[in-house]
Tab-separated table of C-alpha atoms and ligand atoms in Angstrom:
chain	number	residue	atom	x	y	z
A	5	MET	CA	23.385	0.689	0.928
A	6	ALA	CA	21.562	3.952	1.635
A	7	TRP	CA	19.421	5.539	-1.062
A	8	PRO	CA	19.345	9.287	-1.480
A	9	ASN	CA	16.189	11.024	-0.339
A	10	LEU	CA	14.167	12.464	-3.164
A	11	MET	CA	13.412	16.145	-3.180
A	12	PRO	CA	10.688	16.836	-0.609
A	13	ALA	CA	7.348	17.821	-2.113
A	14	GLN	CA	7.396	21.271	-0.551
A	15	ALA	CA	10.729	22.249	-2.051
A	16	ALA	CA	9.703	20.792	-5.399
A	17	ARG	CA	6.432	22.690	-5.504
A	18	GLY	CA	8.342	25.951	-5.501
A	19	LYS	CA	9.796	25.038	-8.897
A	20	THR	CA	8.326	25.612	-12.306
A	21	TYR	CA	7.146	22.533	-14.126
A	22	GLY	CA	6.483	22.075	-17.801
A	23	LEU	CA	9.886	23.431	-18.693
A	24	GLY	CA	12.674	21.451	-17.088
A	25	GLY	CA	15.860	22.991	-15.763
A	26	LYS	CA	17.336	25.755	-17.867
A	27	GLU	CA	21.053	25.991	-18.403
A	28	GLY	CA	21.745	28.978	-20.562
A	29	ASN	CA	18.696	29.175	-22.794
A	30	LEU	CA	18.455	25.470	-23.416
A	31	ILE	CA	16.124	23.253	-21.371
A	32	VAL	CA	18.181	20.459	-19.843
A	33	TRP	CA	16.607	17.345	-18.385
A	34	ASP	CA	18.320	14.611	-16.415
A	35	THR	CA	16.568	11.864	-18.343
A	36	LEU	CA	14.182	11.609	-21.251
A	37	TRP	CA	11.999	8.547	-21.853
A	38	LEU	CA	10.854	7.930	-25.425
A	39	GLU	CA	9.355	5.356	-27.779
A	40	ALA	CA	6.678	4.172	-25.382
A	41	ASN	CA	3.002	4.564	-24.542
A	42	ALA	CA	1.934	5.731	-21.098
A	43	ALA	CA	-1.025	4.683	-18.965
A	44	THR	CA	-0.814	7.908	-16.970
A	45	MET	CA	-3.724	7.013	-14.626
A	46	ALA	CA	-4.277	10.765	-14.270
A	47	ALA	CA	-7.518	11.674	-12.478
A	48	GLY	CA	-10.432	12.095	-14.885
A	49	GLY	CA	-8.446	10.483	-17.714
A	50	LYS	CA	-10.317	7.979	-19.860
A	51	ASP	CA	-8.931	4.584	-20.822
A	52	TYR	CA	-6.027	4.602	-18.390
A	53	GLY	CA	-5.297	8.236	-19.284
A	54	ALA	CA	-3.297	6.816	-22.169
A	55	ILE	CA	-0.794	8.869	-24.119
A	56	PHE	CA	0.546	7.137	-27.214
A	57	ASP	CA	4.105	7.807	-28.360
A	58	VAL	CA	4.765	9.639	-25.135
A	59	ALA	CA	7.752	11.684	-24.009
A	60	ILE	CA	8.565	11.926	-20.303
A	61	ALA	CA	11.206	14.395	-19.177
A	62	VAL	CA	12.657	14.084	-15.680
A	63	LYS	CA	14.640	16.564	-13.620
A	64	ASP	CA	15.621	16.326	-9.946
A	65	GLY	CA	13.633	13.133	-9.468
A	66	ARG	CA	10.369	14.552	-10.767
A	67	ILE	CA	8.473	14.512	-14.040
A	68	THR	CA	8.896	17.983	-15.502
A	69	TRP	CA	7.134	17.372	-18.796
A	70	ILE	CA	4.888	14.602	-20.125
A	71	GLY	CA	2.826	14.544	-23.290
A	72	PRO	CA	2.811	13.379	-26.896
A	73	ARG	CA	6.338	13.277	-28.198
A	74	ALA	CA	5.398	15.566	-31.104
A	75	GLU	CA	4.717	18.340	-28.572
A	76	LEU	CA	7.900	17.960	-26.520
A	77	PRO	CA	9.537	21.377	-26.094
A	78	HIS	CA	13.010	21.779	-27.511
A	79	GLY	CA	15.570	20.626	-24.967
A	80	GLU	CA	18.404	18.303	-24.198
A	81	ALA	CA	18.650	15.319	-21.889
A	82	LYS	CA	21.762	14.045	-20.139
A	83	ALA	CA	20.469	10.501	-20.834
A	84	THR	CA	17.761	9.259	-23.183
A	85	HIS	CA	15.999	5.920	-22.727
A	86	ARG	CA	14.314	4.411	-25.788
A	87	LEU	CA	11.731	1.876	-24.725
A	88	GLY	CA	10.932	-0.076	-27.873
A	89	GLY	CA	7.192	0.623	-27.873
A	90	ARG	CA	6.572	-0.692	-24.359
A	91	TRP	CA	4.030	0.689	-21.874
A	92	ILE	CA	4.785	2.862	-18.864
A	93	THR	CA	2.580	3.057	-15.763
A	94	PRO	CA	3.091	4.837	-12.455
A	95	GLY	CA	5.128	2.860	-9.924
A	96	LEU	CA	2.862	0.494	-8.013
A	97	VAL	CA	1.715	1.432	-4.518
A	98	ASP	CA	0.881	-1.398	-2.087
A	99	CYS	CA	-1.167	0.581	0.440
A	100	HIS	CA	-2.011	-2.112	3.037
A	101	THR	CA	0.568	-4.611	4.238
A	102	HIS	CA	1.672	-6.441	7.357
A	103	LEU	CA	5.025	-7.108	5.677
A	104	VAL	CA	7.093	-7.213	8.865
A	105	PHE	CA	6.579	-10.443	10.811
A	106	ALA	CA	8.493	-13.567	11.760
A	107	GLY	CA	7.669	-17.157	10.847
A	108	ASP	CA	4.630	-18.454	8.984
A	109	ARG	CA	1.253	-20.030	9.733
A	110	ALA	CA	1.167	-22.826	7.184
A	111	GLY	CA	-0.064	-25.144	9.971
A	112	GLU	CA	-3.201	-23.016	10.340
A	113	PHE	CA	-3.695	-23.207	6.599
A	114	GLU	CA	-3.850	-26.974	7.000
A	115	GLN	CA	-6.267	-26.665	9.938
A	116	ARG	CA	-8.556	-24.359	8.007
A	117	LEU	CA	-8.604	-26.764	5.081
A	118	LYS	CA	-9.836	-29.421	7.516
A	119	GLY	CA	-12.716	-27.149	8.571
A	120	ALA	CA	-11.493	-24.802	11.322
A	121	THR	CA	-12.347	-21.139	10.718
A	122	TYR	CA	-10.017	-18.145	10.981
A	123	ALA	CA	-12.039	-16.827	13.942
A	124	GLN	CA	-12.005	-20.229	15.729
A	125	ILE	CA	-8.225	-20.461	15.387
A	126	ALA	CA	-7.866	-16.903	16.703
A	127	ARG	CA	-10.119	-17.610	19.707
A	128	ALA	CA	-8.100	-20.731	20.505
A	129	GLY	CA	-4.982	-18.597	20.882
A	130	GLY	CA	-3.562	-19.156	17.384
A	131	GLY	CA	-3.916	-16.666	14.585
A	132	ILE	CA	-2.395	-13.242	15.159
A	133	ARG	CA	-1.195	-14.323	18.632
A	134	ALA	CA	0.938	-17.075	17.101
A	135	THR	CA	2.718	-14.514	14.931
A	136	VAL	CA	3.057	-12.199	17.926
A	137	ALA	CA	4.982	-14.938	19.756
A	138	ASN	CA	7.290	-15.477	16.748
A	139	THR	CA	7.806	-11.760	16.176
A	140	ARG	CA	8.584	-11.038	19.822
A	141	ALA	CA	11.130	-13.877	19.821
A	142	ALA	CA	12.868	-12.686	16.647
A	143	SER	CA	15.863	-10.363	16.783
A	144	GLU	CA	15.609	-7.082	14.927
A	145	GLU	CA	18.152	-8.382	12.415
A	146	GLN	CA	16.220	-11.606	11.779
A	147	LEU	CA	12.957	-9.693	11.375
A	148	LEU	CA	14.640	-7.355	8.924
A	149	LEU	CA	16.036	-10.133	6.765
A	150	GLU	CA	12.817	-12.185	6.680
A	151	SER	CA	10.790	-9.112	5.788
A	152	GLU	CA	13.266	-7.848	3.211
A	153	THR	CA	12.884	-11.054	1.168
A	154	ARG	CA	9.148	-10.403	0.917
A	155	LEU	CA	9.684	-6.726	0.165
A	156	ARG	CA	12.027	-7.538	-2.707
A	157	ALA	CA	9.496	-9.952	-4.234
A	158	LEU	CA	6.943	-7.129	-4.301
A	159	MET	CA	9.485	-4.616	-5.608
A	160	ALA	CA	10.518	-6.926	-8.457
A	161	GLU	CA	6.942	-6.653	-9.745
A	162	GLY	CA	7.056	-2.857	-9.791
A	163	VAL	CA	6.135	-1.782	-6.263
A	164	THR	CA	7.892	1.527	-5.555
A	165	THR	CA	5.825	2.582	-2.524
A	166	ILE	CA	4.579	0.398	0.311
A	167	GLU	CA	2.695	0.824	3.551
A	168	ILE	CA	3.872	-1.355	6.447
A	169	LYS	CA	1.906	-1.870	9.659
A	170	SER	CA	3.060	-2.920	13.085
A	171	GLY	CA	0.687	-5.084	15.117
A	172	TYR	CA	2.600	-8.282	15.873
A	173	GLY	CA	4.501	-6.805	18.810
A	174	LEU	CA	1.619	-5.600	20.963
A	175	ASP	CA	3.928	-4.116	23.583
A	176	VAL	CA	6.070	-1.000	23.449
A	177	VAL	CA	9.373	-2.777	22.868
A	178	ASN	CA	8.157	-5.013	20.055
A	179	GLU	CA	5.893	-2.522	18.278
A	180	ARG	CA	8.894	-0.175	18.152
A	181	LYS	CA	11.048	-3.025	16.894
A	182	MET	CA	8.651	-3.696	14.014
A	183	LEU	CA	8.398	-0.043	13.029
A	184	ARG	CA	12.157	0.430	13.222
A	185	VAL	CA	12.550	-2.529	10.880
A	186	ALA	CA	10.075	-0.875	8.479
A	187	ARG	CA	12.150	2.344	8.549
A	188	GLN	CA	15.338	0.297	8.035
A	189	LEU	CA	13.811	-1.372	4.993
A	190	ALA	CA	13.266	2.079	3.505
A	191	ARG	CA	16.907	3.008	4.088
A	192	ARG	CA	18.219	-0.213	2.577
A	193	ASN	CA	15.996	-0.421	-0.488
A	194	PRO	CA	14.918	1.918	-3.280
A	195	VAL	CA	11.308	2.077	-2.106
A	196	THR	CA	9.146	4.618	-0.292
A	197	VAL	CA	7.766	3.238	2.975
A	198	LYS	CA	4.841	4.633	4.955
A	199	THR	CA	4.520	3.117	8.425
A	200	THR	CA	1.306	2.524	10.346
A	201	PHE	CA	1.021	1.833	14.079
A	202	LEU	CA	-1.448	-1.038	14.573
A	203	GLY	CA	-1.157	-1.625	18.323
A	204	ALA	CA	-4.911	-2.340	18.322
A	205	HIS	CA	-4.520	-5.446	16.139
A	206	ALA	CA	-5.196	-8.154	18.733
A	207	LEU	CA	-5.297	-8.509	22.495
A	208	PRO	CA	-1.962	-9.842	23.750
A	209	GLN	CA	-2.255	-12.881	26.000
A	210	GLU	CA	-0.968	-11.061	29.082
A	211	TYR	CA	-4.012	-8.746	28.881
A	212	ASP	CA	-6.638	-11.517	28.731
A	213	GLY	CA	-9.828	-10.219	30.313
A	214	ARG	CA	-8.448	-6.661	30.369
A	215	GLN	CA	-9.139	-5.426	26.858
A	216	ASP	CA	-10.062	-1.870	27.877
A	217	GLU	CA	-6.837	-1.590	29.823
A	218	TYR	CA	-4.856	-2.716	26.785
A	219	ALA	CA	-6.709	-0.249	24.540
A	220	ARG	CA	-5.762	2.521	27.000
A	221	LEU	CA	-2.133	1.404	26.813
A	222	VAL	CA	-2.259	1.587	23.006
A	223	ALA	CA	-3.905	5.019	22.964
A	224	GLY	CA	-1.667	6.288	25.766
A	225	PRO	CA	1.937	5.303	26.492
A	226	MET	CA	2.455	3.120	23.428
A	227	LEU	CA	1.309	5.753	20.951
A	228	GLU	CA	3.163	8.440	22.856
A	229	THR	CA	6.519	6.654	22.555
A	230	ILE	CA	5.986	5.735	18.929
A	231	ALA	CA	4.850	9.224	17.948
A	232	GLN	CA	7.715	10.877	19.830
A	233	GLU	CA	10.230	8.707	18.015
A	234	GLY	CA	8.609	9.528	14.673
A	235	LEU	CA	8.075	5.847	13.960
A	236	ALA	CA	4.495	6.047	12.630
A	237	ASP	CA	2.978	7.956	9.736
A	238	ALA	CA	-0.570	6.788	10.537
A	239	VAL	CA	-2.592	4.731	13.033
A	240	ASP	CA	-4.815	1.720	12.274
A	241	ALA	CA	-7.073	-0.592	14.311
A	242	PHE	CA	-8.768	-3.959	13.777
A	243	MET	CA	-12.384	-3.321	14.709
A	244	GLU	CA	-14.143	-6.660	14.701
A	245	THR	CA	-15.858	-9.215	16.923
A	246	ILE	CA	-12.449	-10.886	17.311
A	247	GLY	CA	-10.670	-7.518	17.434
A	248	PHE	CA	-11.546	-4.243	19.159
A	249	THR	CA	-14.887	-2.573	19.896
A	250	ALA	CA	-16.094	0.693	18.396
A	251	SER	CA	-15.468	2.643	21.606
A	252	GLN	CA	-11.938	1.230	21.993
A	253	THR	CA	-11.254	2.104	18.359
A	254	GLU	CA	-12.588	5.628	18.905
A	255	MET	CA	-10.296	6.103	21.873
A	256	VAL	CA	-7.243	5.062	19.822
A	257	PHE	CA	-8.294	7.265	16.885
A	258	ALA	CA	-8.923	10.303	19.088
A	259	ALA	CA	-5.438	9.879	20.565
A	260	ALA	CA	-3.937	9.573	17.081
A	261	GLN	CA	-5.631	12.725	15.898
A	262	GLY	CA	-4.507	14.506	19.041
A	263	ARG	CA	-0.968	13.812	17.818
A	264	GLY	CA	-1.720	14.884	14.264
A	265	LEU	CA	-1.575	11.357	12.855
A	266	PRO	CA	-4.077	10.287	10.179
A	267	VAL	CA	-6.068	7.103	10.772
A	268	LYS	CA	-7.194	4.083	8.734
A	269	LEU	CA	-9.309	1.109	9.772
A	270	HIS	CA	-9.629	-2.651	9.255
A	271	ALA	CA	-13.394	-2.376	8.889
A	272	ASP	CA	-16.318	-4.737	8.296
A	273	GLN	CA	-14.080	-7.642	7.244
A	274	LEU	CA	-15.887	-10.529	8.941
A	275	SER	CA	-19.094	-8.814	10.087
A	276	ASP	CA	-20.992	-5.538	9.654
A	277	SER	CA	-19.691	-3.516	12.599
A	278	ASP	CA	-20.511	-0.073	11.159
A	279	GLY	CA	-16.783	0.241	10.623
A	280	ALA	CA	-17.065	2.192	7.373
A	281	ALA	CA	-19.116	4.905	9.106
A	282	LEU	CA	-16.718	5.065	12.055
A	283	ALA	CA	-13.743	5.445	9.725
A	284	ALA	CA	-15.523	8.225	7.831
A	285	ARG	CA	-16.407	10.013	11.074
A	286	PHE	CA	-12.688	10.308	11.794
A	287	GLY	CA	-11.902	11.400	8.240
A	288	ALA	CA	-9.853	8.233	7.800
A	289	LEU	CA	-7.510	8.055	4.827
A	290	SER	CA	-8.916	4.610	4.122
A	291	ALA	CA	-11.238	1.891	5.367
A	292	ASP	CA	-9.952	-1.542	4.429
A	293	HIS	CA	-11.490	-4.970	3.657
A	294	LEU	CA	-15.145	-3.795	3.806
A	295	GLU	CA	-16.843	-6.999	2.624
A	296	TYR	CA	-19.705	-6.338	5.070
A	297	ALA	CA	-19.810	-2.525	4.781
A	298	ASN	CA	-23.349	-1.101	4.687
A	299	GLU	CA	-24.776	1.574	2.403
A	300	ASP	CA	-24.860	4.317	5.075
A	301	GLY	CA	-21.216	3.703	5.816
A	302	ILE	CA	-20.349	3.853	2.134
A	303	ARG	CA	-22.237	7.127	1.751
A	304	ALA	CA	-20.292	8.519	4.724
A	305	MET	CA	-17.001	7.353	3.191
A	306	ALA	CA	-17.853	9.187	-0.027
A	307	ALA	CA	-18.575	12.403	1.886
A	308	ALA	CA	-15.347	12.093	3.911
A	309	GLY	CA	-13.161	11.167	0.922
A	310	THR	CA	-12.162	7.911	2.639
A	311	VAL	CA	-10.652	5.422	0.163
A	312	ALA	CA	-12.019	1.840	0.096
A	313	VAL	CA	-9.057	-0.543	0.139
A	314	LEU	CA	-10.030	-3.939	-1.265
A	315	LEU	CA	-7.978	-6.967	-0.248
A	316	PRO	CA	-8.764	-9.897	-2.521
A	317	GLY	CA	-5.892	-11.978	-1.124
A	318	ALA	CA	-7.558	-12.241	2.300
A	319	PHE	CA	-10.966	-12.887	0.734
A	320	TYR	CA	-9.477	-15.669	-1.363
A	321	PHE	CA	-7.215	-17.224	1.242
A	322	LEU	CA	-9.912	-17.284	3.959
A	323	ARG	CA	-12.320	-18.643	1.353
A	324	GLU	CA	-14.825	-15.907	2.166
A	325	THR	CA	-18.027	-15.726	0.187
A	326	LYS	CA	-19.337	-12.234	0.978
A	327	LEU	CA	-18.141	-9.937	-1.774
A	328	PRO	CA	-17.257	-6.307	-1.053
A	329	PRO	CA	-19.979	-3.912	-2.280
A	330	VAL	CA	-18.098	-2.748	-5.356
A	331	GLU	CA	-21.208	-1.571	-7.177
A	332	ALA	CA	-22.127	0.691	-4.217
A	333	PHE	CA	-18.584	2.113	-4.126
A	334	ARG	CA	-18.961	2.977	-7.797
A	335	ARG	CA	-22.422	4.475	-7.342
A	336	HIS	CA	-21.248	6.704	-4.472
A	337	GLU	CA	-17.953	7.467	-6.222
A	338	VAL	CA	-15.818	6.093	-3.426
A	339	LYS	CA	-12.268	5.617	-4.664
A	340	MET	CA	-11.214	1.966	-4.668
A	341	ALA	CA	-7.664	0.815	-3.981
A	342	VAL	CA	-6.305	-2.737	-4.100
A	343	ALA	CA	-3.525	-4.048	-1.857
A	344	SER	CA	-1.741	-7.275	-0.960
A	345	ASP	CA	-2.493	-7.237	2.814
A	346	ILE	CA	0.581	-9.462	2.932
A	347	ASN	CA	0.546	-11.226	6.313
A	348	PRO	CA	1.079	-14.804	7.504
A	349	GLY	CA	-2.531	-15.539	8.493
A	350	SER	CA	-5.061	-14.250	6.016
A	351	SER	CA	-3.035	-13.273	2.946
A	352	PRO	CA	0.451	-14.726	2.400
A	353	ALA	CA	0.566	-12.787	-0.864
A	354	ARG	CA	3.987	-11.870	-2.168
A	355	SER	CA	2.507	-10.683	-5.456
A	356	LEU	CA	0.557	-7.465	-5.936
A	357	LEU	CA	0.000	-8.369	-9.592
A	358	LEU	CA	-1.881	-11.496	-8.538
A	359	MET	CA	-4.072	-9.246	-6.359
A	360	LEU	CA	-4.917	-7.199	-9.449
A	361	ASN	CA	-5.983	-10.323	-11.270
A	362	MET	CA	-8.085	-11.430	-8.279
A	363	ALA	CA	-9.643	-7.981	-7.898
A	364	CYS	CA	-10.916	-8.398	-11.448
A	365	THR	CA	-11.938	-12.061	-11.376
A	366	LEU	CA	-13.271	-12.247	-7.805
A	367	PHE	CA	-14.531	-8.690	-7.142
A	368	GLY	CA	-15.492	-7.667	-10.677
A	369	LEU	CA	-13.206	-4.654	-11.033
A	370	THR	CA	-12.270	-3.676	-14.552
A	371	PRO	CA	-8.534	-3.894	-15.307
A	372	ALA	CA	-8.508	-0.071	-15.450
A	373	GLU	CA	-10.099	0.125	-11.973
A	374	ALA	CA	-7.637	-2.452	-10.680
A	375	LEU	CA	-4.676	-0.486	-12.036
A	376	ALA	CA	-6.061	2.745	-10.549
A	377	GLY	CA	-6.345	0.751	-7.317
A	378	VAL	CA	-2.591	0.226	-7.108
A	379	THR	CA	-1.615	3.648	-8.443
A	380	ARG	CA	-3.750	6.783	-8.095
A	381	ASN	CA	-6.192	5.531	-5.466
A	382	ALA	CA	-3.557	3.678	-3.461
A	383	ALA	CA	-1.505	6.880	-3.298
A	384	ALA	CA	-4.632	8.675	-2.009
A	385	ALA	CA	-5.070	5.960	0.639
A	386	LEU	CA	-1.615	6.908	1.945
A	387	GLY	CA	-2.111	10.661	1.692
A	388	LEU	CA	0.460	10.770	-1.127
A	389	ALA	CA	-1.755	11.784	-4.037
A	390	ASP	CA	0.130	15.067	-4.562
A	391	ASP	CA	3.378	13.222	-5.236
A	392	LEU	CA	2.561	9.762	-6.516
A	393	GLY	CA	0.069	7.544	-8.265
A	394	ALA	CA	-0.122	9.186	-11.704
A	395	LEU	CA	2.262	10.204	-14.442
A	396	GLU	CA	1.896	13.983	-14.396
A	397	ALA	CA	4.226	16.967	-14.459
A	398	GLY	CA	5.240	17.811	-10.899
A	399	LYS	CA	4.899	14.279	-9.525
A	400	LEU	CA	7.803	12.053	-8.553
A	401	ALA	CA	9.288	10.123	-11.468
A	402	ASP	CA	8.383	6.677	-10.091
A	403	PHE	CA	7.296	4.411	-12.908
A	404	VAL	CA	7.396	0.945	-14.391
A	405	VAL	CA	8.142	-0.011	-17.987
A	406	TRP	CA	6.176	-3.126	-18.928
A	407	ASP	CA	6.704	-5.695	-21.646
A	408	ILE	CA	3.045	-5.605	-22.662
A	409	ASN	CA	0.873	-4.556	-25.579
A	410	HIS	CA	-2.083	-3.213	-23.581
A	411	PRO	CA	-2.375	-1.885	-19.999
A	412	ALA	CA	-5.022	-4.530	-19.191
A	413	GLU	CA	-2.141	-7.023	-19.292
A	414	VAL	CA	-0.887	-5.727	-15.944
A	415	SER	CA	-3.971	-7.384	-14.403
A	416	TYR	CA	-4.151	-10.279	-16.844
A	417	TRP	CA	-1.138	-12.523	-16.356
A	418	ILE	CA	-1.202	-15.067	-13.538
A	419	GLY	CA	2.325	-15.725	-12.307
A	420	GLY	CA	5.478	-14.130	-13.659
A	421	SER	CA	5.828	-10.414	-14.034
A	422	PRO	CA	5.948	-8.415	-17.240
A	423	ALA	CA	7.718	-5.571	-15.388
A	424	ARG	CA	10.868	-4.812	-17.399
A	425	THR	CA	12.357	-1.680	-15.859
A	426	ILE	CA	11.568	-0.082	-12.515
A	427	VAL	CA	12.330	3.601	-12.092
A	428	ARG	CA	12.269	5.573	-8.872
A	429	GLY	CA	12.915	9.284	-8.777
A	430	GLY	CA	14.026	9.067	-12.419
A	431	ILE	CA	16.687	6.445	-11.635
A	432	VAL	CA	16.538	2.815	-12.784
A	433	VAL	CA	16.371	0.765	-9.594
A	434	GLY	CA	15.193	-2.587	-10.910
A	435	GLY	CA	14.983	-4.759	-14.001
A	436	VAL	CA	16.979	-3.934	-17.100
A	437	GLN	CA	17.969	-0.486	-18.368
B	505	NIG	O1	-5.653	-7.725	7.440
B	505	NIG	N1	-7.574	-8.577	9.978
B	505	NIG	C1	-6.583	-8.429	10.666
B	505	NIG	N2	-5.328	-8.411	10.228
B	505	NIG	C2	-4.854	-9.114	9.106
B	505	NIG	C3	-4.619	-10.540	9.422
B	505	NIG	C4	-3.484	-10.700	10.310
B	505	NIG	C5	-3.125	-12.127	10.638
B	505	NIG	O2	-3.947	-13.054	10.539
B	505	NIG	O3	-1.967	-12.307	11.026
B	505	NIG	C6	-5.679	-8.859	7.884
B	505	NIG	O4	-6.350	-9.739	7.329
B	506	FE	FE1	-4.678	-6.152	7.168
């Protein structure tokens, strides 16, 4: 089933907010949401930007008015939802995923538990290459169905926007196949999808010993085809001792920027490769992982406005011990996002809520920081901060109604989801009405 496109931001910005649509002299909203508290997560807001006894008025898929119910202007709604004192947050944004892949790597999980490391398995031809073989062998239909199951698990918890990377095809045909599947998922499900071309994820076997040549293929013909077909919204690379070098990454990024595509980087995950600084130099939307990021790089990220995407699932699943420098991100006022990094090797995480809990318990984020990490800051990491990530007049009406008594509960529960109703563009798309 195809879902209607929401009003594009540009068209919506031409409208007046704070009033709602006017029919005659009366303000008429499509929907009105009452008898709830809101964790608006608005920038600069204290304590989750909470509004108690909130009213949210929605018209044409966007929030047209939000504030204390006592101050709601006089108007009429075609439908009113009374929420029984529950909490509302922005729809969750999972800003770093490798959702589209075929098969699993449970065998490697067993090997790692017997002592093999992630890097050793990768060097022996397993790791990402194993998933490349499975993904190349899978039909587009099979890839779609396998990935859709994972997508729906995330959506059931309140994810309304998701980033999906390629990177398990590593040739033109299969990278396109992955990105087409990501676009298909967006057409078939009530979720916003941002795609990222990650051709520089690993060296495919057929290029052994010819890494520069492969990097030129990624930056040249591969990117050209993918950009021409409009299949990518951004470009990413895995810069690491077991991934690509700084100069190969720079070549890919320069090509991306030449085509007007923003970049993001898997940076400083397993070693300090000065990845944070490189990402900042290219004005990257985000630098991701960052366990080994150094202070200079963090300072550069702050100056460039590059978001730090923290991935506790990979840290946990690879049993890493080096914590990301959260205190330095705070000190330099680098925005922190949190994402699932869902992938078959380092983070088989079909729960973003569990990532919130881990971001708090493992990385020391406060529950308010964790929630900002999957709302406001995650939207910024995708270049969507104008439209998403906070409950504010003018933004898209994507939100979640939770069966909780305090917004810290979103990060608190382990297993199960307190998400009760999931709303996208003002329409209930999941849970109960
Ligand atoms: O984000 N670091 C590289 N990419 C993924 C892992 C991919 C895989 O192992 O299949 C990550 O952790
Ligand atoms: Fe990743």
